[in-house]
Amino acid sequence: MDELLRDLVLIFLAAGAVLTLFHRLHLPVIVGLLVTGVIIGPYGLGVVREPAQVEVLADIGIILLMFSIGLDFTPERLRQLVRAARLGVFQMLFCIVATMGVAIAFVDRWAEALFLGFLVAHTSSTLMLKLFLDRGEFRTPQVRLGLGISISQDLSVVPMLLLVPMMARGEWAAGAFGLDILRALAALAVALVLARWVVPYWMHHVMRTRSRELYLIFLVVVCLGTAWATLAVGLPVSLGAFLAGLAIAGTQYSDQTLAEVVPFRDLLVSLFFISIGMLLDVTGIWRFALPALPVIAAVLVVKFFSGFLPALLWGSPLRIATVVGLAMAQIGEFSFVLAHVGREEGLIGYDPFQFFVLVAIVTMLLNPFMVAAGPRVTQALSVLPWLRRLEGRGVAHQHKEAPSRENHVVICGYGLNGRNMVRALEALNMPYAALELNPDTVREAQNRGEAVYYGDATRIEILHSVHLDSARVYVVAISDPKATRQTVQLARRENPGLHIIVRTRNLDEIGPLRELGADDVIAQEFETSLEILARTLHSYHLTRQNVEQTIQDIRGNAYRTFRGPSALPTDRKTLAELLPALAIETVSILDGSPAIDRTQAELDLRARTGSTVLAVQRERQLTTVPPPNYKLHVNDVLILAGTPRQVLDAVRMLEPPKASSEKPSEDSL
């Protein structure tokens, strides 16, 4: 115990120092963790002499990571992943065949070449998911494809582990191998049944006790217990942890569970990457340095095309396929498991094992930089005409141009926000066109008669296909920050008069998006906090007017920083942009309103509220700056201008009186 505590303290001290340096150099965190392991490992400075205990904690970190990932997947998202997993079969076969074709010239037995193909075929889903989590791209098409491929890889570990002893001995027992596979599939089926029916029922009764201690014990039993059960029958522990998280994802307690798991997950996953770095014998690295360079280059090329080609052929745009290929261009943690078994069985010796560890770690070190270079790689590949033709054949059956229309709404993203927008626009009989990158979602929407089209909104020709140049509003509601910025910039350049509304997750993304041309940026986390605040205030029986005023003041103060003229294009300075505090709203004169049959002079909104009536729309006629003797009728629509508070006061004046059953607040007594 003393030695374990000492090692943990020294590990985290070293990691803190290295990560501080990497933060100042703007280098990826994962790279810093790997370098930490190399420095303090038994082959480096020797600070940690027995990494076995640390590796146990790191394995628990992987279990918690896969458990938390499973918590984020609804059954519908899982079905999409299973459909995407067929790409993993192509990816693995591509890697195995390509590696065998080269390795057969340098090894004595074809079994060794096949084993090297097994090692190269795997990708670190831990590294890939951590990388996309840090980039804020977890709910993007590239992650959906990458995770679908990694599911196939994880499942393939089982037959590969069963084959390694047979390959080492040169003996093949098809009957025993088939029996082991059937046993593993049966265990997987049992796990799925438990995840679907037993765990949710059990969790409901645990939550009824309202005991946090019992709740945490339940999570440990479900997570580690499922992982242990899958390991006992020869399945990867990560798959069991993923299934455990998936079982809870279908319940109403998934958010609370994730909040409990995340702190432990991040800490222990850091240990995993440090433990990987400890495997490298830096004392003998000079012997492998030069031979490793061409091997590393070849592995990166093979791994890139193994992910790039199936994604492109499946119908993904060139941008998505490129990112998937770059994310695949590294060797995964399960390859270390296979390499360890292969060394014990005599398939590879000590030197080949160290050579493999060096190649694998370097690919993992380079991977964050490769993914970051995705836009530049995409631009370089886009000049190749054969790739464009290949991409065109892949999406030809999915993409079609929208019918010509004007003054319509274009929606980027057909998730929850996009679907709600479409339903509302159809109910109001307003023209629209929506873009979506999931071909299955597009097909289902088109079967319902909805104007949803397949296409990448970062491509100018796709924006042309939905007639963005003649659109009135462009709504961007996707979860890919980089793609959001690209499509906003393209849309503004394509249609300078377009009103662009963007949904983003974080408040700090508002400024950059407005600089690129967005008119309205809605921060999801901020608006969610306002909704929570509003419901809290309502529970104290405050009047609706007080609650609305409080929310309006907070919203105005929070967004005002990003509304200055300097953050907007100089050729689009409208009155609202030059006066960031100005609010412009429309209000209908409903039956029972005190404004009916009264003139502008009688209402005197300017003197009583400070707001100004800019125009009145009556049926199809618009009267700008109505005179003092202009009399209002039912269903007139007034366009008001003023500060948010002035406009809100005017709206309240024009509303019909309501019999309120609300309990008055103490301030009103």
Short mmCIF file of N, CA, C and O in Angstrom, two decimals, residues 355-462:
data_model
loop_
_atom_site.label_atom_id
_atom_site.label_comp_id
_atom_site.label_asym_id
_atom_site.label_seq_id
_atom_site.Cartn_x
_atom_site.Cartn_y
_atom_site.Cartn_z
N PHE A 355 9.43 -2.79 -30.39
CA PHE A 355 9.26 -2.08 -31.66
C PHE A 355 7.79 -1.72 -31.88
O PHE A 355 7.46 -0.59 -32.27
N PHE A 356 6.92 -2.68 -31.59
CA PHE A 356 5.48 -2.41 -31.72
C PHE A 356 5.02 -1.32 -30.76
O PHE A 356 4.26 -0.42 -31.13
N VAL A 357 5.49 -1.37 -29.50
CA VAL A 357 5.10 -0.36 -28.51
C VAL A 357 5.53 1.02 -28.97
O VAL A 357 4.78 2.00 -28.86
N LEU A 358 6.77 1.12 -29.51
CA LEU A 358 7.26 2.40 -30.01
C LEU A 358 6.36 2.93 -31.13
O LEU A 358 5.94 4.09 -31.13
N VAL A 359 6.06 2.08 -32.10
CA VAL A 359 5.22 2.50 -33.24
C VAL A 359 3.83 2.92 -32.74
O VAL A 359 3.29 3.95 -33.16
N ALA A 360 3.27 2.11 -31.82
CA ALA A 360 1.91 2.41 -31.34
C ALA A 360 1.86 3.73 -30.59
O ALA A 360 0.95 4.55 -30.81
N ILE A 361 2.83 3.97 -29.71
CA ILE A 361 2.82 5.20 -28.92
C ILE A 361 3.03 6.42 -29.81
O ILE A 361 2.37 7.46 -29.63
N VAL A 362 3.90 6.30 -30.80
CA VAL A 362 4.13 7.45 -31.70
C VAL A 362 2.86 7.76 -32.50
O VAL A 362 2.51 8.94 -32.68
N THR A 363 2.15 6.72 -32.95
CA THR A 363 0.90 6.99 -33.66
C THR A 363 -0.13 7.67 -32.76
O THR A 363 -0.86 8.55 -33.19
N MET A 364 -0.15 7.27 -31.47
CA MET A 364 -1.07 7.91 -30.54
C MET A 364 -0.65 9.34 -30.24
O MET A 364 -1.50 10.23 -30.07
N LEU A 365 0.67 9.59 -30.20
CA LEU A 365 1.15 10.95 -29.99
C LEU A 365 0.82 11.86 -31.17
O LEU A 365 0.48 13.03 -30.99
N LEU A 366 0.91 11.32 -32.37
CA LEU A 366 0.67 12.13 -33.57
C LEU A 366 -0.81 12.34 -33.85
O LEU A 366 -1.18 13.30 -34.53
N ASN A 367 -1.66 11.46 -33.35
CA ASN A 367 -3.07 11.48 -33.73
C ASN A 367 -3.78 12.79 -33.43
O ASN A 367 -4.52 13.30 -34.29
N PRO A 368 -3.62 13.40 -32.23
CA PRO A 368 -4.31 14.69 -32.00
C PRO A 368 -3.93 15.76 -33.01
O PRO A 368 -4.77 16.56 -33.43
N PHE A 369 -2.66 15.79 -33.42
CA PHE A 369 -2.22 16.78 -34.39
C PHE A 369 -2.82 16.49 -35.77
O PHE A 369 -3.15 17.41 -36.53
N MET A 370 -2.95 15.21 -36.11
CA MET A 370 -3.52 14.84 -37.40
C MET A 370 -5.00 15.22 -37.47
O MET A 370 -5.47 15.75 -38.47
N VAL A 371 -5.73 14.95 -36.39
CA VAL A 371 -7.15 15.31 -36.37
C VAL A 371 -7.32 16.83 -36.45
O VAL A 371 -8.21 17.33 -37.13
N ALA A 372 -6.44 17.56 -35.75
CA ALA A 372 -6.51 19.02 -35.80
C ALA A 372 -6.24 19.56 -37.20
O ALA A 372 -6.73 20.62 -37.57
N ALA A 373 -5.47 18.79 -37.98
CA ALA A 373 -5.17 19.21 -39.36
C ALA A 373 -6.25 18.78 -40.34
O ALA A 373 -6.06 18.89 -41.56
N GLY A 374 -7.38 18.28 -39.85
CA GLY A 374 -8.44 17.78 -40.71
C GLY A 374 -8.88 18.75 -41.80
O GLY A 374 -8.98 18.36 -42.98
N PRO A 375 -9.17 20.03 -41.50
CA PRO A 375 -9.59 20.95 -42.56
C PRO A 375 -8.56 21.11 -43.67
O PRO A 375 -8.91 21.17 -44.86
N ARG A 376 -7.27 21.17 -43.30
CA ARG A 376 -6.24 21.31 -44.33
C ARG A 376 -6.11 20.04 -45.17
O ARG A 376 -5.90 20.12 -46.39
N VAL A 377 -6.23 18.88 -44.53
CA VAL A 377 -6.18 17.63 -45.29
C VAL A 377 -7.38 17.53 -46.22
O VAL A 377 -7.25 17.10 -47.38
N THR A 378 -8.55 17.92 -45.75
CA THR A 378 -9.75 17.90 -46.60
C THR A 378 -9.57 18.80 -47.81
O THR A 378 -9.92 18.43 -48.94
N GLN A 379 -9.02 19.98 -47.58
CA GLN A 379 -8.80 20.91 -48.70
C GLN A 379 -7.82 20.33 -49.70
O GLN A 379 -7.99 20.48 -50.92
N ALA A 380 -6.78 19.66 -49.21
CA ALA A 380 -5.80 19.06 -50.11
C ALA A 380 -6.41 17.92 -50.92
O ALA A 380 -6.15 17.77 -52.12
N LEU A 381 -7.25 17.10 -50.28
CA LEU A 381 -7.88 15.98 -50.97
C LEU A 381 -8.96 16.43 -51.94
O LEU A 381 -9.25 15.73 -52.92
N SER A 382 -9.57 17.58 -51.68
CA SER A 382 -10.68 18.02 -52.52
C SER A 382 -10.26 18.37 -53.94
O SER A 382 -11.10 18.47 -54.83
N VAL A 383 -8.95 18.55 -54.17
CA VAL A 383 -8.49 18.88 -55.52
C VAL A 383 -8.38 17.63 -56.38
O VAL A 383 -8.17 17.74 -57.60
N LEU A 384 -8.50 16.45 -55.77
CA LEU A 384 -8.40 15.20 -56.54
C LEU A 384 -9.75 14.88 -57.17
O LEU A 384 -10.72 14.60 -56.46
N PRO A 385 -9.85 14.91 -58.48
CA PRO A 385 -11.16 14.71 -59.12
C PRO A 385 -11.74 13.32 -58.88
O PRO A 385 -12.96 13.16 -58.77
N TRP A 386 -10.89 12.29 -58.76
CA TRP A 386 -11.43 10.94 -58.57
C TRP A 386 -12.09 10.78 -57.22
O TRP A 386 -13.06 10.02 -57.08
N LEU A 387 -11.59 11.54 -56.21
CA LEU A 387 -12.24 11.49 -54.91
C LEU A 387 -13.61 12.17 -54.96
O LEU A 387 -14.57 11.72 -54.33
N ARG A 388 -13.70 13.27 -55.68
CA ARG A 388 -14.98 13.96 -55.83
C ARG A 388 -15.99 13.06 -56.53
O ARG A 388 -17.17 13.02 -56.17
N ARG A 389 -15.52 12.32 -57.56
CA ARG A 389 -16.44 11.41 -58.26
C ARG A 389 -16.87 10.28 -57.34
O ARG A 389 -18.04 9.86 -57.35
N LEU A 390 -15.93 9.78 -56.54
CA LEU A 390 -16.26 8.71 -55.60
C LEU A 390 -17.26 9.19 -54.57
O LEU A 390 -18.23 8.49 -54.25
N GLU A 391 -17.07 10.40 -54.07
CA GLU A 391 -18.01 10.97 -53.11
C GLU A 391 -19.36 11.17 -53.76
O GLU A 391 -20.41 10.91 -53.16
N GLY A 392 -19.38 11.63 -55.01
CA GLY A 392 -20.64 11.86 -55.70
C GLY A 392 -21.43 10.58 -55.90
O GLY A 392 -22.66 10.55 -55.73
N ARG A 393 -20.74 9.46 -56.21
CA ARG A 393 -21.45 8.19 -56.36
C ARG A 393 -22.01 7.71 -55.03
O ARG A 393 -23.08 7.10 -54.96
N GLY A 394 -21.28 8.02 -53.95
CA GLY A 394 -21.73 7.57 -52.65
C GLY A 394 -22.99 8.25 -52.18
O GLY A 394 -23.79 7.67 -51.45
N VAL A 395 -23.21 9.51 -52.57
CA VAL A 395 -24.36 10.26 -52.07
C VAL A 395 -25.39 10.52 -53.16
O VAL A 395 -26.39 11.17 -52.90
N ALA A 396 -25.18 10.01 -54.35
CA ALA A 396 -26.10 10.32 -55.45
C ALA A 396 -27.51 9.86 -55.15
O ALA A 396 -28.49 10.52 -55.50
N HIS A 397 -27.66 8.70 -54.48
CA HIS A 397 -28.99 8.18 -54.19
C HIS A 397 -29.62 8.86 -52.99
O HIS A 397 -30.81 8.66 -52.71
N GLN A 398 -28.84 9.69 -52.28
CA GLN A 398 -29.37 10.32 -51.08
C GLN A 398 -29.67 11.80 -51.28
O GLN A 398 -30.58 12.33 -50.66
N HIS A 399 -28.88 12.48 -52.09
CA HIS A 399 -29.03 13.92 -52.21
C HIS A 399 -29.82 14.28 -53.46
O HIS A 399 -29.62 13.74 -54.54
N LYS A 400 -30.71 15.20 -53.30
CA LYS A 400 -31.41 15.79 -54.43
C LYS A 400 -31.65 17.24 -54.13
O LYS A 400 -31.76 17.66 -52.98
N GLU A 401 -31.74 18.04 -55.18
CA GLU A 401 -31.89 19.48 -54.99
C GLU A 401 -33.31 19.82 -54.57
O GLU A 401 -34.28 19.24 -55.05
N ALA A 402 -33.42 20.78 -53.66
CA ALA A 402 -34.74 21.23 -53.21
C ALA A 402 -35.42 22.02 -54.31
O ALA A 402 -34.76 22.69 -55.11
N PRO A 403 -36.75 21.96 -54.39
CA PRO A 403 -37.46 22.77 -55.40
C PRO A 403 -37.17 24.25 -55.19
O PRO A 403 -36.91 24.71 -54.07
N SER A 404 -37.20 25.00 -56.26
CA SER A 404 -36.92 26.42 -56.19
C SER A 404 -37.93 27.12 -55.29
O SER A 404 -39.13 26.86 -55.37
N ARG A 405 -37.45 28.00 -54.42
CA ARG A 405 -38.33 28.73 -53.51
C ARG A 405 -37.64 30.02 -53.09
O ARG A 405 -36.43 30.17 -53.25
N GLU A 406 -38.40 30.94 -52.53
CA GLU A 406 -37.87 32.22 -52.08
C GLU A 406 -38.44 32.56 -50.71
O GLU A 406 -39.49 32.07 -50.31
N ASN A 407 -37.71 33.42 -50.00
CA ASN A 407 -38.16 33.93 -48.70
C ASN A 407 -38.46 32.79 -47.72
O ASN A 407 -39.36 32.89 -46.90
N HIS A 408 -37.69 31.72 -47.81
CA HIS A 408 -37.95 30.54 -46.99
C HIS A 408 -36.93 30.44 -45.86
O HIS A 408 -36.00 31.24 -45.76
N VAL A 409 -37.11 29.43 -45.02
CA VAL A 409 -36.21 29.16 -43.90
C VAL A 409 -35.36 27.94 -44.25
O VAL A 409 -35.89 26.91 -44.66
N VAL A 410 -34.06 28.05 -44.10
CA VAL A 410 -33.16 26.92 -44.28
C VAL A 410 -32.68 26.49 -42.90
O VAL A 410 -32.23 27.32 -42.10
N ILE A 411 -32.79 25.19 -42.61
CA ILE A 411 -32.44 24.65 -41.30
C ILE A 411 -31.25 23.70 -41.48
O ILE A 411 -31.31 22.77 -42.29
N CYS A 412 -30.20 23.94 -40.73
CA CYS A 412 -29.02 23.07 -40.77
C CYS A 412 -29.05 22.18 -39.54
O CYS A 412 -28.85 22.64 -38.42
N GLY A 413 -29.33 20.89 -39.74
CA GLY A 413 -29.42 19.95 -38.63
C GLY A 413 -30.85 19.55 -38.34
O GLY A 413 -31.70 20.41 -38.09
N TYR A 414 -31.11 18.25 -38.39
CA TYR A 414 -32.47 17.75 -38.17
C TYR A 414 -32.52 16.93 -36.88
O TYR A 414 -33.07 15.85 -36.83
N GLY A 415 -31.92 17.49 -35.82
CA GLY A 415 -32.04 16.88 -34.51
C GLY A 415 -33.31 17.35 -33.84
O GLY A 415 -34.31 17.67 -34.50
N LEU A 416 -33.30 17.43 -32.52
CA LEU A 416 -34.49 17.83 -31.78
C LEU A 416 -34.92 19.24 -32.16
O LEU A 416 -36.10 19.49 -32.44
N ASN A 417 -33.95 20.18 -32.21
CA ASN A 417 -34.30 21.55 -32.58
C ASN A 417 -34.80 21.64 -34.00
O ASN A 417 -35.77 22.35 -34.29
N GLY A 418 -34.13 20.93 -34.91
CA GLY A 418 -34.55 20.97 -36.31
C GLY A 418 -35.93 20.39 -36.52
O GLY A 418 -36.74 20.94 -37.28
N ARG A 419 -36.23 19.27 -35.84
CA ARG A 419 -37.56 18.66 -35.99
C ARG A 419 -38.65 19.58 -35.45
O ARG A 419 -39.72 19.71 -36.07
N ASN A 420 -38.40 20.23 -34.32
CA ASN A 420 -39.39 21.16 -33.79
C ASN A 420 -39.62 22.33 -34.73
O ASN A 420 -40.75 22.80 -34.91
N MET A 421 -38.54 22.82 -35.33
CA MET A 421 -38.67 23.92 -36.30
C MET A 421 -39.52 23.49 -37.48
O MET A 421 -40.40 24.22 -37.94
N VAL A 422 -39.26 22.29 -37.99
CA VAL A 422 -40.00 21.81 -39.16
C VAL A 422 -41.48 21.67 -38.83
O VAL A 422 -42.35 22.07 -39.63
N ARG A 423 -41.80 21.10 -37.68
CA ARG A 423 -43.21 20.94 -37.31
C ARG A 423 -43.90 22.30 -37.21
O ARG A 423 -45.04 22.47 -37.67
N ALA A 424 -43.24 23.27 -36.60
CA ALA A 424 -43.84 24.59 -36.45
C ALA A 424 -44.03 25.27 -37.80
O ALA A 424 -45.09 25.87 -38.06
N LEU A 425 -43.03 25.18 -38.67
CA LEU A 425 -43.13 25.83 -39.98
C LEU A 425 -44.21 25.18 -40.83
O LEU A 425 -44.93 25.87 -41.56
N GLU A 426 -44.33 23.86 -40.75
CA GLU A 426 -45.39 23.19 -41.51
C GLU A 426 -46.77 23.57 -40.98
O GLU A 426 -47.72 23.76 -41.75
N ALA A 427 -46.89 23.71 -39.66
CA ALA A 427 -48.18 24.10 -39.09
C ALA A 427 -48.57 25.51 -39.52
O ALA A 427 -49.76 25.81 -39.69
N LEU A 428 -47.57 26.37 -39.72
CA LEU A 428 -47.83 27.75 -40.15
C LEU A 428 -47.83 27.89 -41.66
O LEU A 428 -47.97 29.01 -42.18
N ASN A 429 -47.63 26.76 -42.37
CA ASN A 429 -47.61 26.76 -43.83
C ASN A 429 -46.52 27.69 -44.37
O ASN A 429 -46.74 28.42 -45.35
N MET A 430 -45.37 27.67 -43.74
CA MET A 430 -44.24 28.50 -44.18
C MET A 430 -43.22 27.62 -44.90
O MET A 430 -42.95 26.50 -44.47
N PRO A 431 -42.62 28.12 -45.98
CA PRO A 431 -41.68 27.30 -46.75
C PRO A 431 -40.36 27.11 -46.00
O PRO A 431 -39.89 28.00 -45.30
N TYR A 432 -39.76 25.94 -46.18
CA TYR A 432 -38.50 25.64 -45.50
C TYR A 432 -37.77 24.56 -46.26
O TYR A 432 -38.32 23.87 -47.14
N ALA A 433 -36.49 24.38 -45.93
CA ALA A 433 -35.68 23.26 -46.41
C ALA A 433 -34.66 22.95 -45.33
O ALA A 433 -34.02 23.86 -44.80
N ALA A 434 -34.53 21.67 -44.96
CA ALA A 434 -33.63 21.26 -43.88
C ALA A 434 -32.52 20.38 -44.44
O ALA A 434 -32.76 19.57 -45.34
N LEU A 435 -31.31 20.54 -43.88
CA LEU A 435 -30.16 19.73 -44.26
C LEU A 435 -29.76 18.82 -43.11
O LEU A 435 -29.74 19.24 -41.95
N GLU A 436 -29.44 17.58 -43.42
CA GLU A 436 -29.07 16.59 -42.40
C GLU A 436 -28.03 15.64 -42.99
O GLU A 436 -28.07 15.33 -44.19
N LEU A 437 -27.08 15.18 -42.14
CA LEU A 437 -26.00 14.31 -42.60
C LEU A 437 -26.24 12.84 -42.31
O LEU A 437 -25.46 12.00 -42.74
N ASN A 438 -27.30 12.51 -41.58
CA ASN A 438 -27.60 11.11 -41.33
C ASN A 438 -28.53 10.60 -42.44
O ASN A 438 -29.69 11.01 -42.51
N PRO A 439 -28.05 9.71 -43.32
CA PRO A 439 -28.88 9.28 -44.45
C PRO A 439 -30.15 8.56 -44.02
O PRO A 439 -31.19 8.69 -44.68
N ASP A 440 -30.11 7.81 -42.93
CA ASP A 440 -31.31 7.11 -42.46
C ASP A 440 -32.36 8.11 -41.99
O ASP A 440 -33.56 7.95 -42.27
N THR A 441 -31.93 9.14 -41.28
CA THR A 441 -32.87 10.17 -40.83
C THR A 441 -33.49 10.90 -42.01
O THR A 441 -34.69 11.19 -42.01
N VAL A 442 -32.68 11.20 -43.01
CA VAL A 442 -33.19 11.89 -44.20
C VAL A 442 -34.22 11.04 -44.91
O VAL A 442 -35.29 11.52 -45.31
N ARG A 443 -33.92 9.75 -45.05
CA ARG A 443 -34.85 8.86 -45.75
C ARG A 443 -36.19 8.78 -45.02
O ARG A 443 -37.26 8.84 -45.64
N GLU A 444 -36.14 8.66 -43.70
CA GLU A 444 -37.39 8.58 -42.93
C GLU A 444 -38.19 9.88 -43.03
O GLU A 444 -39.42 9.85 -43.15
N ALA A 445 -37.50 11.02 -42.97
CA ALA A 445 -38.20 12.31 -43.07
C ALA A 445 -38.82 12.50 -44.44
O ALA A 445 -39.95 12.99 -44.55
N GLN A 446 -38.10 12.13 -45.49
CA GLN A 446 -38.65 12.27 -46.83
C GLN A 446 -39.84 11.35 -47.06
O GLN A 446 -40.78 11.70 -47.77
N ASN A 447 -39.81 10.17 -46.44
CA ASN A 447 -40.97 9.27 -46.54
C ASN A 447 -42.21 9.88 -45.89
O ASN A 447 -43.34 9.55 -46.28
N ARG A 448 -42.00 10.77 -44.91
CA ARG A 448 -43.13 11.47 -44.29
C ARG A 448 -43.54 12.71 -45.05
O ARG A 448 -44.45 13.43 -44.64
N GLY A 449 -42.85 12.99 -46.15
CA GLY A 449 -43.18 14.14 -46.97
C GLY A 449 -42.54 15.43 -46.52
O GLY A 449 -42.95 16.51 -46.97
N GLU A 450 -41.53 15.36 -45.65
CA GLU A 450 -40.88 16.57 -45.15
C GLU A 450 -39.75 16.99 -46.09
O GLU A 450 -39.12 16.15 -46.73
N ALA A 451 -39.51 18.29 -46.16
CA ALA A 451 -38.49 18.85 -47.05
C ALA A 451 -37.13 18.78 -46.39
O ALA A 451 -36.50 19.80 -46.07
N VAL A 452 -36.65 17.58 -46.15
CA VAL A 452 -35.35 17.34 -45.52
C VAL A 452 -34.45 16.70 -46.56
O VAL A 452 -34.83 15.73 -47.21
N TYR A 453 -33.22 17.23 -46.70
CA TYR A 453 -32.32 16.79 -47.76
C TYR A 453 -30.96 16.44 -47.17
O TYR A 453 -30.53 17.03 -46.16
N TYR A 454 -30.30 15.49 -47.80
CA TYR A 454 -28.98 15.07 -47.37
C TYR A 454 -27.95 16.06 -47.90
O TYR A 454 -27.97 16.42 -49.08
N GLY A 455 -27.02 16.47 -47.03
CA GLY A 455 -25.97 17.35 -47.51
C GLY A 455 -25.15 17.94 -46.38
O GLY A 455 -25.63 18.09 -45.25
N ASP A 456 -23.91 18.28 -46.70
CA ASP A 456 -22.97 18.88 -45.76
C ASP A 456 -23.07 20.40 -45.91
O ASP A 456 -22.72 20.96 -46.96
N ALA A 457 -23.51 21.07 -44.86
CA ALA A 457 -23.75 22.52 -44.92
C ALA A 457 -22.46 23.32 -45.00
O ALA A 457 -22.52 24.54 -45.16
N THR A 458 -21.29 22.68 -44.89
CA THR A 458 -20.03 23.41 -45.05
C THR A 458 -19.60 23.45 -46.52
O THR A 458 -18.53 23.99 -46.82
N ARG A 459 -20.41 22.89 -47.40
CA ARG A 459 -20.12 22.89 -48.84
C ARG A 459 -21.02 23.90 -49.54
O ARG A 459 -22.25 23.86 -49.39
N ILE A 460 -20.44 24.79 -50.30
CA ILE A 460 -21.21 25.86 -50.92
C ILE A 460 -22.22 25.33 -51.92
O ILE A 460 -23.33 25.86 -52.06
N GLU A 461 -21.88 24.23 -52.63
CA GLU A 461 -22.83 23.67 -53.59
C GLU A 461 -24.06 23.09 -52.90
O GLU A 461 -25.16 23.11 -53.46
N ILE A 462 -23.90 22.59 -51.68
CA ILE A 462 -25.05 22.09 -50.93
C ILE A 462 -25.96 23.25 -50.51
O ILE A 462 -27.18 23.15 -50.59
#
